[in-house]
Short mmCIF file of C-alpha atoms in Angstrom, two decimals:
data_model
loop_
_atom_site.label_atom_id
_atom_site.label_comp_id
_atom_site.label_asym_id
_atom_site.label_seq_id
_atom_site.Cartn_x
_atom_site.Cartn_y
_atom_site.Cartn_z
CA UNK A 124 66.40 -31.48 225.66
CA UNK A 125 64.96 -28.51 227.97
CA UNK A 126 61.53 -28.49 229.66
CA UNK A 127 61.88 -25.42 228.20
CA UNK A 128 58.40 -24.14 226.19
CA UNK A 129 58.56 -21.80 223.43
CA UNK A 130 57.15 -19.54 226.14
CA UNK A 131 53.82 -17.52 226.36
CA UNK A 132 54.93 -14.23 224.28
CA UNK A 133 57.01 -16.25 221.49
CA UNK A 134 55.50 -16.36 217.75
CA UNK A 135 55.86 -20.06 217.11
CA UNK A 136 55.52 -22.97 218.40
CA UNK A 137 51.93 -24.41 218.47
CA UNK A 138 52.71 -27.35 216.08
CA UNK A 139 55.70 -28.46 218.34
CA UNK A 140 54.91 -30.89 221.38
CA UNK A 141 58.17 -29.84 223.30
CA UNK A 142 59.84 -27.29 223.84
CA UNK A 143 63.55 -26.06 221.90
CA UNK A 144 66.89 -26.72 224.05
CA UNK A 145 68.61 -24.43 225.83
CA UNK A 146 71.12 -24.39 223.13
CA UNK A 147 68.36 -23.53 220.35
CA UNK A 148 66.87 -20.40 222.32
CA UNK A 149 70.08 -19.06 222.89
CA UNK A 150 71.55 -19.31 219.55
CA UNK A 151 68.41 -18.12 217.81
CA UNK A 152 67.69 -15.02 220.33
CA UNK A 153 68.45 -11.82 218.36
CA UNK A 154 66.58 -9.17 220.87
CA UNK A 155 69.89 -8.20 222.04
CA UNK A 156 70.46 -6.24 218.94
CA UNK A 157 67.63 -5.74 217.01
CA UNK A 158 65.71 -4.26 219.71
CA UNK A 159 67.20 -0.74 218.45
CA UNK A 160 64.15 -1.62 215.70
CA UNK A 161 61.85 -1.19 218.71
CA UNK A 162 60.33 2.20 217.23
CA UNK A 163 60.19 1.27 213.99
CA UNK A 164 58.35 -2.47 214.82
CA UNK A 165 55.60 -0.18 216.79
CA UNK A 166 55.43 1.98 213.37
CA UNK A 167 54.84 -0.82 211.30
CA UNK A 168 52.50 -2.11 213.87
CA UNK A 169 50.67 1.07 213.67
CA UNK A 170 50.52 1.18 210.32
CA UNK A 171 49.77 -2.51 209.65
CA UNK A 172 45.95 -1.96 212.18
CA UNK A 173 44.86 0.92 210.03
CA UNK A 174 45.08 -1.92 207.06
CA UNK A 175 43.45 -4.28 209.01
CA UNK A 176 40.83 -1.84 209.90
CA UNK A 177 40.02 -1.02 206.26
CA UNK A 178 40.07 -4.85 205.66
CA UNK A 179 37.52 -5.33 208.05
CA UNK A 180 39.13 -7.36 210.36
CA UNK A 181 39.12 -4.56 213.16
CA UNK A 182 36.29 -2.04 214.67
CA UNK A 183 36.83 1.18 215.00
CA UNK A 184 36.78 0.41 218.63
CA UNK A 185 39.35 -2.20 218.22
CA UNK A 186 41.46 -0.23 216.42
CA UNK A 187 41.45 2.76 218.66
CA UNK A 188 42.46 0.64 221.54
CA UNK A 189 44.86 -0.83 219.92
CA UNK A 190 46.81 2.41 218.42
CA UNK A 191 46.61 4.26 221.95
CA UNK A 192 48.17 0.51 223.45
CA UNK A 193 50.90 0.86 221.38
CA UNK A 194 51.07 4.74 221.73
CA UNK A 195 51.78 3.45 225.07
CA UNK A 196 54.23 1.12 224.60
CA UNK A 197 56.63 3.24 222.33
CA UNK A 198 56.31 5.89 225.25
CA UNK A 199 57.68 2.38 227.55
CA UNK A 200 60.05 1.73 225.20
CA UNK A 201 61.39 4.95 225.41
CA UNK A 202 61.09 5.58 228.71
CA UNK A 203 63.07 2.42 229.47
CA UNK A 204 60.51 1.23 231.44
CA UNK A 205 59.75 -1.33 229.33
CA UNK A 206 62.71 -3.77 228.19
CA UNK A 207 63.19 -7.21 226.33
CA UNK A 208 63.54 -10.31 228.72
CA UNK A 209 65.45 -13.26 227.94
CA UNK A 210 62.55 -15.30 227.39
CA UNK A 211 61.99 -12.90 223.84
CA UNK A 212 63.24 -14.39 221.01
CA UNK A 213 63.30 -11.34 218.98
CA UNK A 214 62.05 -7.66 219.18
CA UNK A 215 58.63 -8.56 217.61
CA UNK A 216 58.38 -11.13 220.09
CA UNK A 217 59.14 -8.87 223.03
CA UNK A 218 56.71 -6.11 221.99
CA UNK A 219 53.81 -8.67 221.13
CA UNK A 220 54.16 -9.29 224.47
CA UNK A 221 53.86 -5.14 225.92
CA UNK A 222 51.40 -5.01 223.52
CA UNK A 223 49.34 -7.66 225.20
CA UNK A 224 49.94 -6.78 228.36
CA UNK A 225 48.65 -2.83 227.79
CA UNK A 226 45.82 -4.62 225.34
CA UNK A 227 44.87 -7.93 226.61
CA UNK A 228 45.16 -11.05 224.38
CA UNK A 229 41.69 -11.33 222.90
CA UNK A 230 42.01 -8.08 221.30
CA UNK A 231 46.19 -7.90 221.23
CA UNK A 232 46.10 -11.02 219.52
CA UNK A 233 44.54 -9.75 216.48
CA UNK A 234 47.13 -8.06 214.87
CA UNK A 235 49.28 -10.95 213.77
CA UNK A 236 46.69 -11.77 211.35
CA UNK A 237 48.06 -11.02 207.72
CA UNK A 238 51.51 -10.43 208.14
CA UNK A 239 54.64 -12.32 209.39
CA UNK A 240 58.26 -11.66 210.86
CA UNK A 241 59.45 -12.11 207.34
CA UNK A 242 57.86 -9.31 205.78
CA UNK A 243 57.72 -7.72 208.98
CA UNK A 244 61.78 -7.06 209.54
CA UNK A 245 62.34 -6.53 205.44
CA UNK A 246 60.53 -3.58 206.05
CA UNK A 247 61.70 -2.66 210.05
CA UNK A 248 65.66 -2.53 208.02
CA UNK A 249 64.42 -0.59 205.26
CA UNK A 250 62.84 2.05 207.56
CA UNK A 251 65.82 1.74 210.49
CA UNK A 252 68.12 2.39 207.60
CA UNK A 253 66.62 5.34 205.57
CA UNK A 254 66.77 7.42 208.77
CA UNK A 255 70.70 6.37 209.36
CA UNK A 256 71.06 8.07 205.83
CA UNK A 257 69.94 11.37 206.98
CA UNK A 258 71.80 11.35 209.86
CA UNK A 259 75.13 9.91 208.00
CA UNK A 260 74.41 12.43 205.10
CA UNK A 261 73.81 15.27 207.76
CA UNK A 262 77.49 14.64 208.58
CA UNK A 263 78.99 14.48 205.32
CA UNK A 264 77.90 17.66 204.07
CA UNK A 265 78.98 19.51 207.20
CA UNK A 266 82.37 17.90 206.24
CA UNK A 267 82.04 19.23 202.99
CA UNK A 268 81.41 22.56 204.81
CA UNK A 269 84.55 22.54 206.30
CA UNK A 270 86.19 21.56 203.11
CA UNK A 271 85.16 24.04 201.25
CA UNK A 272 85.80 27.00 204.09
CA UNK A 273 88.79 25.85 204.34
CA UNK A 274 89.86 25.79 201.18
CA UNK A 275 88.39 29.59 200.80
CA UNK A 276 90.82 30.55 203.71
CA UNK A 277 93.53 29.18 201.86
CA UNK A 278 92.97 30.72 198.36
CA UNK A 279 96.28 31.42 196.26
CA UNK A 280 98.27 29.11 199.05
CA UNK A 281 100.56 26.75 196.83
CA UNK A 282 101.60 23.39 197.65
CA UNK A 283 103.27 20.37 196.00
CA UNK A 284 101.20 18.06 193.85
CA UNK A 285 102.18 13.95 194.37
CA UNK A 286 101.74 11.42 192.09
CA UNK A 287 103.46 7.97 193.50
CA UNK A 288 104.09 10.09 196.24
CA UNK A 289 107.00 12.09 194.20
CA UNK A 290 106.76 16.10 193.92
CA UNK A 291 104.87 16.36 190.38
CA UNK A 292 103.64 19.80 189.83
CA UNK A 293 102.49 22.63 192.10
CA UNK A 294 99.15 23.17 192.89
CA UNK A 295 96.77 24.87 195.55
CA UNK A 296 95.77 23.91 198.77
CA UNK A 297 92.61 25.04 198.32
CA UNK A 298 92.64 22.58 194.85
CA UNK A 299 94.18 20.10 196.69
CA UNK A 300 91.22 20.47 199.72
CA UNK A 301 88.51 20.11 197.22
CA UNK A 302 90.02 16.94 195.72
CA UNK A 303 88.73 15.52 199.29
CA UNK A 304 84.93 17.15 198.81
CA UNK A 305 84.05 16.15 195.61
CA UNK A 306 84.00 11.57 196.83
CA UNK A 307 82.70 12.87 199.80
CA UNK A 308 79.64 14.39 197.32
CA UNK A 309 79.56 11.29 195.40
CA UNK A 310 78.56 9.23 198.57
CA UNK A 311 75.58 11.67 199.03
CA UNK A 312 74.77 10.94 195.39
CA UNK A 313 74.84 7.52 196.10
CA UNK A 314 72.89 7.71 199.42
CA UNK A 315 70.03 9.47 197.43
CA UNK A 316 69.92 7.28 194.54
CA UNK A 317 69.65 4.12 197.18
CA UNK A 318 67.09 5.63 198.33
CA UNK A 319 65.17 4.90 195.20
CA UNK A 320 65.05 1.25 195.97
CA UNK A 321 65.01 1.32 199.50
CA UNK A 322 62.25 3.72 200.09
CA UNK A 323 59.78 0.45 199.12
CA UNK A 324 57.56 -1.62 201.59
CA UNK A 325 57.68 -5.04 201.85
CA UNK A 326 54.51 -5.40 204.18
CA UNK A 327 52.21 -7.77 202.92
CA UNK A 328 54.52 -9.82 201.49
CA UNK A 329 53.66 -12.38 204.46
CA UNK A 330 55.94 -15.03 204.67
CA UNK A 331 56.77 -15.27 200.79
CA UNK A 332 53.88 -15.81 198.55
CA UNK A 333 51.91 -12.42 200.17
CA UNK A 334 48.17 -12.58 201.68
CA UNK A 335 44.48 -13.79 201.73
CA UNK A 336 43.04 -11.37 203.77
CA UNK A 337 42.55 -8.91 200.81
CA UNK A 338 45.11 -6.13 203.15
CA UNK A 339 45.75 -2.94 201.04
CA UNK A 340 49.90 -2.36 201.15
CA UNK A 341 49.45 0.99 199.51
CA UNK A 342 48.13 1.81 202.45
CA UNK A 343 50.59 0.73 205.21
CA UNK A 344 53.22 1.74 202.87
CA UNK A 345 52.02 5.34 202.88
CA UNK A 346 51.00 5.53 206.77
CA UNK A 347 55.03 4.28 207.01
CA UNK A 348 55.93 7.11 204.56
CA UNK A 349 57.44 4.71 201.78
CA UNK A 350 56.40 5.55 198.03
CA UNK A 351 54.97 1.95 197.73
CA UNK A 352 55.13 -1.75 198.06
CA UNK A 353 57.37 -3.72 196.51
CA UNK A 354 57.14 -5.64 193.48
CA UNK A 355 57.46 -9.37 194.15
CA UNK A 356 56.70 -10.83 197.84
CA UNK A 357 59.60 -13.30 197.34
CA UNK A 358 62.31 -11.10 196.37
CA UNK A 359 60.55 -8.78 199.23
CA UNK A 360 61.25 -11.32 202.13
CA UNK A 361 64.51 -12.93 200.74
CA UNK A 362 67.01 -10.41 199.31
CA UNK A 363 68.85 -7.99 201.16
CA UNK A 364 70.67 -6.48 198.26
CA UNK A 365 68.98 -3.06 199.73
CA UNK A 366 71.08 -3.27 203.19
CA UNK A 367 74.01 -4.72 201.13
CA UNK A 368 74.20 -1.43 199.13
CA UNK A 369 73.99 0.41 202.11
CA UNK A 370 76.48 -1.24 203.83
CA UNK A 371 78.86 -0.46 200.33
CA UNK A 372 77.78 3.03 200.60
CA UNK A 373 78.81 3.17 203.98
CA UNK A 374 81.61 1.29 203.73
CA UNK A 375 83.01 4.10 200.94
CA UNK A 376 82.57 6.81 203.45
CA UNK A 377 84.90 5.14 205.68
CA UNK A 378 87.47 4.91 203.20
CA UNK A 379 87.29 8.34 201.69
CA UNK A 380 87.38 9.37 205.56
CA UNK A 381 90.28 6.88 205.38
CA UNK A 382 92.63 8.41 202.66
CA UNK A 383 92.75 12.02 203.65
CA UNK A 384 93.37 10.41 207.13
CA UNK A 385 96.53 9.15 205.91
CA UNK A 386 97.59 12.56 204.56
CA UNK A 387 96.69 14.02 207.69
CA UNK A 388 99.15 11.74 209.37
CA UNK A 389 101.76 12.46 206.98
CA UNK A 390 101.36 15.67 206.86
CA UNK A 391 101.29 15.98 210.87
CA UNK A 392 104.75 14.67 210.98
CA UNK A 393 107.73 16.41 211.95
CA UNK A 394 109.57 15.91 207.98
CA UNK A 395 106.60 17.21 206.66
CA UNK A 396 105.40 20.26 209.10
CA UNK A 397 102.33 20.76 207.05
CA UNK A 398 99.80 20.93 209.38
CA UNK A 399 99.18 21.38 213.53
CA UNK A 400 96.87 19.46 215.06
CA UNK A 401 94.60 21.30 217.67
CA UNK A 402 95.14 20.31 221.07
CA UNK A 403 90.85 19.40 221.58
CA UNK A 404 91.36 16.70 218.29
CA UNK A 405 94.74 15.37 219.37
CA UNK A 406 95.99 13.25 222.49
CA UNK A 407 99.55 12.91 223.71
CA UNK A 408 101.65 10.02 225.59
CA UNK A 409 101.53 7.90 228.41
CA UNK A 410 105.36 8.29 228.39
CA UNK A 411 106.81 10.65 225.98
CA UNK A 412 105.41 14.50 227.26
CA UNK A 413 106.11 16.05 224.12
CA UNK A 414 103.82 13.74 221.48
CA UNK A 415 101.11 15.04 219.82
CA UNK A 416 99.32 11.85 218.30
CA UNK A 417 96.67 12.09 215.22
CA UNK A 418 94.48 9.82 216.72
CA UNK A 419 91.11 10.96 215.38
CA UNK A 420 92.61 10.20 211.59
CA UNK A 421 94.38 6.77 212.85
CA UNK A 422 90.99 5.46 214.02
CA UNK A 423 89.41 6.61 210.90
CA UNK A 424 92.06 4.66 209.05
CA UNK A 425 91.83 1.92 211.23
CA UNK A 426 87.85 2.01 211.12
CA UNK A 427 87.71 1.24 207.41
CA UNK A 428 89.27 -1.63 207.80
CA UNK A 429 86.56 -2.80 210.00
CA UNK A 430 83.58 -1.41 207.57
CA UNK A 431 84.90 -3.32 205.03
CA UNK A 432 84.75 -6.93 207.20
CA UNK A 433 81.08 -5.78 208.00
CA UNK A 434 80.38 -5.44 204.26
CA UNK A 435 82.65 -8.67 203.10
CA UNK A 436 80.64 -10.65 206.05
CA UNK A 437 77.25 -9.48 204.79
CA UNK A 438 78.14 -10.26 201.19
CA UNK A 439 79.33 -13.49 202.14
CA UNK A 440 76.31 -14.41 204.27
CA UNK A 441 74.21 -13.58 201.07
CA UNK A 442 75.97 -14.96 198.13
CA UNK A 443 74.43 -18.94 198.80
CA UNK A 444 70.75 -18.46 199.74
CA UNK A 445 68.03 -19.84 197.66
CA UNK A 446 64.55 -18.46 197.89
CA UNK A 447 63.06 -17.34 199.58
CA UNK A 448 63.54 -16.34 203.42
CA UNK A 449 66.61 -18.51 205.44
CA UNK A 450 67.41 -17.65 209.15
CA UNK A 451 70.62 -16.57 207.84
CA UNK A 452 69.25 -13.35 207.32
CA UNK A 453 69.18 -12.61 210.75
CA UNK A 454 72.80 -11.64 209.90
CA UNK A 455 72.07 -8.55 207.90
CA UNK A 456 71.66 -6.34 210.95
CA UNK A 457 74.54 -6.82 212.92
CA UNK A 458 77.03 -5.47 210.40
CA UNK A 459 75.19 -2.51 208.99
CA UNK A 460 74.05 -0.89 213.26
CA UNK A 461 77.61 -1.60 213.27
CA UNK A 462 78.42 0.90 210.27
CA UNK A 463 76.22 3.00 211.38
CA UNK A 464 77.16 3.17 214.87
CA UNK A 465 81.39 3.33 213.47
CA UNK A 466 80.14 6.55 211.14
CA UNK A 467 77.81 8.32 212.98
CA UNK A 468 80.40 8.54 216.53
CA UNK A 469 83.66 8.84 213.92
CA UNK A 470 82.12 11.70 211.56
CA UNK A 471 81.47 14.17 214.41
CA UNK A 472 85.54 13.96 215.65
CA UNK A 473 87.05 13.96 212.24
CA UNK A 474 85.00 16.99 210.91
CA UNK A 475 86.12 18.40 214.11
CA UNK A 476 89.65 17.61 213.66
CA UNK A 477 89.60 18.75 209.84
CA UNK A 478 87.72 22.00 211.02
CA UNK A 479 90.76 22.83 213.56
CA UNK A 480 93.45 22.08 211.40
CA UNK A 481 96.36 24.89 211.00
CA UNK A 482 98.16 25.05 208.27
CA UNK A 483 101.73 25.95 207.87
CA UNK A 484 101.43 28.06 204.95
CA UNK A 485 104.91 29.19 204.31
CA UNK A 486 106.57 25.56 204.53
CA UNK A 487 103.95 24.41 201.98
CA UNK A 488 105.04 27.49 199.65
CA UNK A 489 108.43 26.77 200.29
CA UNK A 490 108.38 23.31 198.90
CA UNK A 491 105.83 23.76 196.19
CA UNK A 492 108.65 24.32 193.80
CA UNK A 493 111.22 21.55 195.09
CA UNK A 494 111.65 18.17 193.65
CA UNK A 495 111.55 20.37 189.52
CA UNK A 496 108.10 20.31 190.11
CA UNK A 497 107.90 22.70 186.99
CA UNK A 498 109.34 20.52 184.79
CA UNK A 499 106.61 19.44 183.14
CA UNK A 500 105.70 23.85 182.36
CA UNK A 501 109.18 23.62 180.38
CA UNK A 502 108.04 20.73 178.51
CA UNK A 503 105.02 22.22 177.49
CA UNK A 504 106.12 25.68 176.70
CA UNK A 505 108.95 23.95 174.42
CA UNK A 506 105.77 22.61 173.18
CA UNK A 507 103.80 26.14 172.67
CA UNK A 508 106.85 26.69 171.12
CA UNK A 509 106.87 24.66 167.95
CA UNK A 510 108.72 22.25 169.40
CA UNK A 511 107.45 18.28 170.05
CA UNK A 512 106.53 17.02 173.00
CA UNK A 513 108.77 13.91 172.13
CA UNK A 514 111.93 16.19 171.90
CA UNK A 515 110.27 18.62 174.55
CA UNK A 516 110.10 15.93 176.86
CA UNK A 517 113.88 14.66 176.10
CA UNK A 518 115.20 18.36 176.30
CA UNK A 519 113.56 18.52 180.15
CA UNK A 520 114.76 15.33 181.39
CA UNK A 521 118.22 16.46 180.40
CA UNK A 522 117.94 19.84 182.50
CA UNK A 523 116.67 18.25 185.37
CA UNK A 524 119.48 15.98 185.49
CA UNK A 525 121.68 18.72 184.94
CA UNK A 526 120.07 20.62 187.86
CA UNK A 527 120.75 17.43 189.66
CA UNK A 528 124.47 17.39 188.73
CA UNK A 529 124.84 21.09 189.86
CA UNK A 530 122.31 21.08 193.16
CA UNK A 531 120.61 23.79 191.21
CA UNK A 532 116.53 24.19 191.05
CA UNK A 533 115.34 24.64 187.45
CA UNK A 534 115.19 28.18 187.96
CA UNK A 535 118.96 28.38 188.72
CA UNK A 536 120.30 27.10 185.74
CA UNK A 537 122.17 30.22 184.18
CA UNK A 538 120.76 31.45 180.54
CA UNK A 539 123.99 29.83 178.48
CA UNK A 540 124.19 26.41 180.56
CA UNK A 541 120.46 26.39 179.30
CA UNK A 542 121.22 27.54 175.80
CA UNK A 543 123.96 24.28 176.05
CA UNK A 544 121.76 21.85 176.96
CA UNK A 545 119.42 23.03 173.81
CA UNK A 546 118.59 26.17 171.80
CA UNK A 547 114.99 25.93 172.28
CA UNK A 548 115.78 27.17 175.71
CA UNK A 549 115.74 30.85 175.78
CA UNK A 550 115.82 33.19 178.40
CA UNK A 551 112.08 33.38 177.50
CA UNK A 552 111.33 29.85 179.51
CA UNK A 553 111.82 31.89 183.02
CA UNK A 554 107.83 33.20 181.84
CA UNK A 555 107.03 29.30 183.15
CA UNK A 556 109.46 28.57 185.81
CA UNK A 557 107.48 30.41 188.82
CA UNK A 558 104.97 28.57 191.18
CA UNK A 559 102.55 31.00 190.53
CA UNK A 560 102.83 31.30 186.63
CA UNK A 561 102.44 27.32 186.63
CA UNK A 562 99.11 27.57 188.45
CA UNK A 563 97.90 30.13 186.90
CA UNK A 564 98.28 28.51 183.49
CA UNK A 565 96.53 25.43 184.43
CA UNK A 566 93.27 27.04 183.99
CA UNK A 567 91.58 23.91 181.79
CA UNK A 568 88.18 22.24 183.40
CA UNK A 569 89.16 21.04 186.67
CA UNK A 570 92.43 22.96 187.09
CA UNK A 571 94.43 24.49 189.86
CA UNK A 572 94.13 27.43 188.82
CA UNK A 573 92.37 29.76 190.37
CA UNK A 574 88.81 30.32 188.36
CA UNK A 575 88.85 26.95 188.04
CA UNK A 576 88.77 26.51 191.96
CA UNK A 577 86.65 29.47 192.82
CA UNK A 578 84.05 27.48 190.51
CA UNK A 579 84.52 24.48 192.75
CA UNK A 580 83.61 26.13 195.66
CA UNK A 581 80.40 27.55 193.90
CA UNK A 582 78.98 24.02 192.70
CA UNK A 583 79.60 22.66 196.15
CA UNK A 584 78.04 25.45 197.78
CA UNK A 585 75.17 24.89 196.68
CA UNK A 586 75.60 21.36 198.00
CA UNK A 587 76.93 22.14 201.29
CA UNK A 588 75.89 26.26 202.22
CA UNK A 589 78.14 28.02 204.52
CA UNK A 590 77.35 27.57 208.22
CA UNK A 591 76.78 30.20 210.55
CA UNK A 592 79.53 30.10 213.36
#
């Protein structure tokens, strides 16, 4: 065992006649990453005095001293000048101790009274994390921005539709763009609906079964700009099911970022020639002078993977604990400042990258029709035409593989070879066998065609207005 004491500025220790090894302090120190909390542990300082100043349990001398103290110290903090040492355990440890250097200890060390870590960081995460959302959803609706103006420099430019990755039917770009908005919106939904249960206090939930002192959390709640305390001071200190959701929230992002990342790839590729990558959102080769590498959508790709470990880890750190608080939950943080440090320096390139892209029109036109992409318009106009979809469906399948047979496209088939294959196929199917005439007819909710797309771009509009340049 150390000599080691719990040391002057540390929030335990009193009942303990020596002093935790070497091995204990550094396994238990957490400073080194939860001192980003710094700001908010001075907020819910701040707002914790005014509560014990209504109590009773400061002056209004006391408290004065002790707001413009910690005035003082967030200016430190911020400053730099004042930093954790190794000696703090945690960052509540580190700033008791600026706050009783700038206060002194007979008046400093009155504002532990009626609250404790527990409480204490289930509210610092809470806080930390409802400001990451606006800067995360900041972010995603400038993506949606760019989305949506690009899709309304694109309108009328057709493309092929995939399903398993096979030509299916044609469809717009513009239809195609929007297909990438509308999860993107979904994770705002979700953002502001979390905020529902997050935007709760758990201050004065003490260590688990709340406090004596009589300490109003209405009030600290509202100084910290949360609608209210929570409901239950066990479940306020012991579940984390708040930064969990988060962390799922987050953890979406990344892979919706993640799957038009792939297409972006694909589509970068020589074979496919649909898009260039700009030259400021691309980087070449250490060896090969003539790459141009989509790195900005690999390391989105490549950064889901790693949101989803920080959410798996979380989830697995919480699935076992009884009530109420375990030290396990120092755990929580580390995963979620690392989501929010992955999505707040990725977002920023890839909206970049997405903003820059060119298109190559004319090769997407060009292969919009290829693989019988309009088979499915004969089908159905076999089917307008009296004809059903059973037989419809037969009748098609036996052109394309004709078409196949003869290297023709759908359109090429001469009027008798169609006649041949079935009378239901007059000259009148030609109507349906034109890129355009196949968009245009695919004008149900949610189509390709184009009312249906210039309504898109209204509802998410309104969602995401049109930025200046």
């Amino acid at each position: 065992m150390s000599s080691h004491s719990a040391g002057s500025n540390a929030l335990w220790g009193s009942r303990f006649e020596g002093g935790p090894s070497d091995a204990l302090v550094a396994l238990s120190r957490s400073v080194h990453f939860d001192w980003r909390l710094a700001s908010y542990d001075i907020a819910g300082t701040r707002a914790h005095i005014k509560g014990l100043l209504a109590g009773g349990y400061l002056t209004e001398a006391e408290y004065d001293k002790l707001d413009r103290a910690l005035v003082a110290l967030l200016e430190r903090v911020q400053q730099g000048s004042f930093q954790p040492k190794p000696s703090d355990e945690d960052v509540h440890s580190a700033l008791e101790r600026g706050l009783l250097e700038i206060a002194g200890a007979e008046i400093g060390g009155k504002v532990r009274a009626g609250r404790s870590r527990n409480d204490q960081i289930a509210t610092l995460i809470r806080t930390y994390l409802l400001d990451q959302a606006n800067v995360i959803g900041g972010l995603l609706i400038e993506l949606i921005d760019i989305l949506v103006t690009r899709a309304e420099e694109n309108l009328g430019v057709a493309m092929p539709g995939r399903t398993h990755f096979q030509h299916a039917q044609p469809v717009q770009l513009s239809h195609h763009l929007l297909a990438h908005a509308w999860p993107l919106v979904r994770d705002l939904e979700r953002l502001h609906d979390w905020r529902k249960r997050a935007n709760l206090s758990p201050y004065g939930a003490g260590a688990l079964a709340g406090n004596t002192l009589g300490l109003d959390p209405n009030l600290v709640a509202a100084e910290l700009g949360l609608a209210g305390p929570t409901q239950n001071s066990i479940d306020a200190t012991s579940s984390r099911d708040v930064v969990a959701e988060f962390a799922f929230i987050g953890t979406l992002v990344g892979i919706n970022l993640s799957r038009l990342s792939e297409e972006i790839i694909i589509w970068a590729s020589a074979e496919f020639n649909y898009v260039k990558l700009h030259d400021s959102y691309s980087t070449g080769s250490s060896i090969m002078p003539q790459k141009k590498n989509p790195d900005i959508a690999e390391l989105a790709r490549g950064k889901s993977g790693r949101l989803i470990g920080d959410l798996t880890g979380l989830l697995a750190t919480l699935k076992g604990l009884p009530l109420a608080y375990n030290r396990d939950l120092q755990e929580d943080k580390e995963p979620v400042f690392d989501i929010v440090d992955t999505l707040t320096v990725l977002l920023p390139a890839f909206n970049g990258m997405v903003a820059t892209l060119h298109f190559n029109t004319d090769r997407l036109e060009e292969l919009a029709p290829q693989g019988f992409s309009l088979a499915t318009d004969v089908a159905e106009w076999l089917v307008k035409n009296k004809v059903a979809f059973r037989d419809a469906h037969e009748i098609t399948g036996k052109l394309v593989s004709y078409c196949e047979q003869h290297n023709l496209q759908l359109h090429e088939v001469p009027d008798a070879d169609m006649a041949a294959i079935s009378h239901h196929l007059t000259p009148d199917v030609r109507d349906v066998l034109t890129v355009a005439g196949s968009i245009k007819a695919r004008a149900g909710a949610g189509g390709t065609a184009l009312p249906r797309v210039l309504e898109q771009i209204a509802a998410l509009r309104k969602i995401a207005p049109k930025r200046e340049a």
